[in-house]
């Protein structure tokens, strides 16, 4: 089964925003599963992530990110990641162009030996808070993602080099599987609230719509 690479639609909330320098009020934080790092994404990507991780959990697969910076990635972290993997001294590994000092001229930055590719700072989908790096994306976990990720609004970017890197392609068009999950959660919340009141405890509360 192939890793699908689909074109990305950005959600409207990103209009007027700067990559890696997003307003904090458009980010949503979700606790990581099984002790994993908190995941920070824009709301539409968060909805897709929560629904997908819930479905994976039901199938016995835990999805979490590799580190705190492997969902939303600030511009400063993008710079540190890029400069750890690229250098101005020539190598035979290819190069990327980056205006590192902001003077209007892009320099050649050559990839170091034995490192993964990194986006030029200010261009990463992590900087738009619509990408995640899934920890241990191999074996049964990768097989599950290959089968189901697209239906939850996710696809790959660099294949086969980065099977762990998923980006949310669906923008504001929330996939049917995500909407179905949310409707199920809403119904469960309403049922729980009703049953709590029926037993007279008076303290049942509505669960958050996107909580796993």
Coordinates of C-alpha atoms in Angstrom, one line a residue:
X1 CA 0.0 0.0 0.0
X2 CA 1.4 3.4 -1.0
X3 CA 1.8 6.5 1.2
X4 CA -0.6 9.1 -0.3
X5 CA 0.6 12.6 -1.0
X6 CA -2.3 15.0 -1.4
X7 CA -2.3 18.8 -2.0
X8 CA -2.9 20.9 1.1
X9 CA -5.7 23.2 1.7
X10 CA -5.0 25.7 4.5
X11 CA -7.9 26.6 6.8
X12 CA -9.1 30.1 6.7
X13 CA -7.8 30.8 10.2
X14 CA -4.3 31.0 8.7
X15 CA -5.0 33.9 6.5
X16 CA -2.8 36.8 7.5
X17 CA -0.7 34.6 9.8
X18 CA 3.1 34.2 9.5
X19 CA 4.6 30.7 9.4
X20 CA 6.1 29.8 12.8
X21 CA 4.7 33.0 14.4
X22 CA 1.0 32.1 14.7
X23 CA -1.2 33.9 17.1
X24 CA -1.6 31.8 20.2
X25 CA -5.4 32.1 20.2
X26 CA -5.7 30.1 17.0
X27 CA -3.8 27.1 18.4
X28 CA -5.5 24.2 20.3
X29 CA -3.7 21.9 22.7
X30 CA -4.5 18.2 23.0
X31 CA -2.9 16.0 25.7
X32 CA -0.7 13.3 24.2
X33 CA -1.7 9.7 24.6
X34 CA 0.2 7.2 26.7
X35 CA 2.4 10.0 28.1
X36 CA 3.1 11.5 24.8
X37 CA 3.8 15.2 24.3
X38 CA 1.0 17.8 24.1
X39 CA -0.1 18.3 20.5
X40 CA -0.6 21.8 19.3
X41 CA -2.5 22.4 16.0
X42 CA -5.0 24.8 14.6
X43 CA -8.6 23.8 15.4
X44 CA -9.4 22.0 12.1
X45 CA -6.3 19.9 12.2
X46 CA -6.9 19.2 15.9
X47 CA -10.3 17.8 15.2
X48 CA -8.8 15.5 12.5
X49 CA -6.0 14.4 14.8
X50 CA -8.3 13.7 17.8
X51 CA -10.7 11.6 15.7
X52 CA -7.9 9.7 14.0
X53 CA -6.1 8.9 17.3
X54 CA -9.4 7.7 18.8
X55 CA -10.0 5.4 15.9
X56 CA -6.4 4.1 16.1
X57 CA -6.8 3.5 19.9
X58 CA -9.9 1.5 19.3
X59 CA -7.8 -0.7 16.9
X60 CA -5.1 -1.1 19.5
X61 CA -2.7 1.4 17.9
X62 CA -1.4 4.4 19.9
X63 CA -0.6 7.5 17.9
X64 CA 1.5 10.3 19.5
X65 CA 4.1 12.8 18.4
X66 CA 7.8 12.3 18.8
X67 CA 8.3 15.6 20.7
X68 CA 6.6 18.8 21.8
X69 CA 8.0 20.5 18.6
X70 CA 6.7 17.8 16.3
X71 CA 3.3 19.4 15.9
X72 CA 3.3 23.2 15.9
X73 CA 6.9 24.4 15.4
X74 CA 7.9 28.0 16.0
X75 CA 10.1 29.9 13.6
X76 CA 13.0 29.8 16.1
X77 CA 12.8 26.0 16.4
X78 CA 12.6 25.7 12.6
X79 CA 15.9 27.7 12.5
X80 CA 17.6 25.5 15.0
X81 CA 16.4 22.4 13.3
X82 CA 17.5 23.6 9.9
X83 CA 21.0 24.8 11.0
X84 CA 21.6 21.5 12.8
X85 CA 21.1 19.6 9.5
X86 CA 22.4 22.1 6.9
X87 CA 25.6 24.0 6.5
X88 CA 27.0 26.6 4.1
X89 CA 30.1 24.5 3.4
X90 CA 29.4 22.4 0.3
X91 CA 28.5 18.7 0.5
X92 CA 27.4 16.2 -2.1
X93 CA 23.9 15.8 -0.5
X94 CA 22.2 18.6 -2.2
X95 CA 21.2 22.1 -0.9
X96 CA 18.4 24.4 -0.1
X97 CA 18.2 28.1 -0.6
X98 CA 17.6 30.3 2.5
X99 CA 18.0 34.0 3.2
X100 CA 19.4 33.4 6.6
X101 CA 20.2 37.1 7.4
X102 CA 17.2 38.7 5.8
X103 CA 19.3 40.8 3.3
X104 CA 17.2 39.7 0.3
X105 CA 19.8 37.1 -1.0
X106 CA 19.2 33.4 -0.5
X107 CA 22.3 31.4 0.2
X108 CA 23.0 27.8 -0.5
X109 CA 22.7 25.6 2.5
X110 CA 24.0 22.1 2.0
X111 CA 22.6 19.0 3.7
X112 CA 24.9 17.4 6.2
X113 CA 25.8 13.7 6.1
X114 CA 23.4 11.2 7.8
X115 CA 20.5 13.6 8.7
X116 CA 16.9 13.9 7.7
X117 CA 15.6 16.6 5.4
X118 CA 14.4 19.8 7.0
X119 CA 12.2 22.6 5.5
X120 CA 13.7 26.0 5.0
X121 CA 12.7 28.1 8.1
X122 CA 9.3 29.8 7.5
X123 CA 8.1 27.2 5.0
X124 CA 7.4 24.1 7.2
X125 CA 3.9 22.8 7.5
X126 CA 4.7 22.4 11.2
X127 CA 4.9 26.2 11.2
X128 CA 1.3 26.4 10.0
X129 CA 0.3 24.0 12.9
X130 CA -1.1 21.5 10.4
X131 CA 1.6 18.8 10.6
X132 CA 2.6 16.1 13.0
X133 CA 5.5 13.7 13.3
X134 CA 4.2 10.4 14.5
X135 CA 6.5 8.5 16.9
X136 CA 7.6 5.0 15.8
X137 CA 5.8 5.2 12.5
X138 CA 6.6 1.7 11.3
X139 CA 5.2 -1.8 11.3
X140 CA 1.5 -2.1 12.4
X141 CA 1.3 1.5 13.2
X142 CA 2.4 2.7 9.8
X143 CA 0.2 0.0 8.1
X144 CA -2.8 1.4 10.0
X145 CA -1.9 4.9 8.9
X146 CA -1.5 3.9 5.3
X147 CA -5.0 2.5 5.4
X148 CA -6.9 5.1 7.3
X149 CA -4.9 8.5 7.5
X150 CA -6.4 10.0 4.3
X151 CA -9.9 9.3 5.4
X152 CA -9.2 11.4 8.6
X153 CA -7.8 14.3 6.6
X154 CA -4.0 13.4 6.7
X155 CA -1.5 12.6 4.0
X156 CA 2.3 12.4 3.7
X157 CA 4.7 15.0 2.4
X158 CA 8.1 13.3 1.7
X159 CA 7.9 9.7 0.8
X160 CA 9.5 7.3 1.5
X161 CA 12.1 9.5 3.4
X162 CA 9.7 10.6 6.1
X163 CA 6.9 8.1 6.7
X164 CA 6.4 9.6 10.2
X165 CA 5.5 13.1 8.8
X166 CA 1.8 13.7 8.2
X167 CA 0.2 17.0 7.2
X168 CA -3.5 17.8 7.4
X169 CA -4.6 18.4 3.8
X170 CA -8.4 19.0 4.3
X171 CA -8.4 22.6 5.4
X172 CA -11.9 23.7 6.4
X173 CA -13.5 20.6 4.7
X174 CA -13.8 18.3 7.7
X175 CA -13.8 14.7 6.6
X176 CA -16.9 12.6 7.0
X177 CA -15.1 10.2 9.5
X178 CA -14.2 13.1 11.7
X179 CA -17.7 14.5 11.7
X180 CA -19.1 11.1 12.5
X181 CA -16.7 10.7 15.5
X182 CA -17.7 14.2 16.8
X183 CA -21.4 13.4 16.4
X184 CA -20.9 10.1 18.3
X185 CA -19.1 12.0 21.1
X186 CA -21.8 14.6 21.3
X187 CA -24.5 11.9 21.6
X188 CA -22.6 10.1 24.3
X189 CA -22.2 13.4 26.2
X190 CA -25.9 14.1 26.0
X191 CA -26.7 10.6 27.1
X192 CA -24.4 10.8 30.1
X193 CA -25.8 14.2 31.1
X194 CA -29.3 12.9 30.9
X195 CA -28.5 9.8 32.8
X196 CA -26.8 11.8 35.5
X197 CA -29.8 14.0 35.9
X198 CA -32.1 11.1 35.9
X199 CA -30.3 9.6 38.9
X200 CA -30.5 12.9 40.7
X201 CA -26.8 13.6 41.2
X202 CA -27.0 17.0 39.6
X203 CA -23.3 17.1 38.7
X204 CA -23.2 15.4 35.3
X205 CA -21.5 17.8 32.8
X206 CA -21.2 17.8 29.0
X207 CA -18.0 16.3 27.8
X208 CA -15.8 18.4 25.4
X209 CA -16.8 17.6 21.8
X210 CA -13.3 16.7 20.7
X211 CA -12.1 14.8 23.8
X212 CA -10.8 11.3 23.2

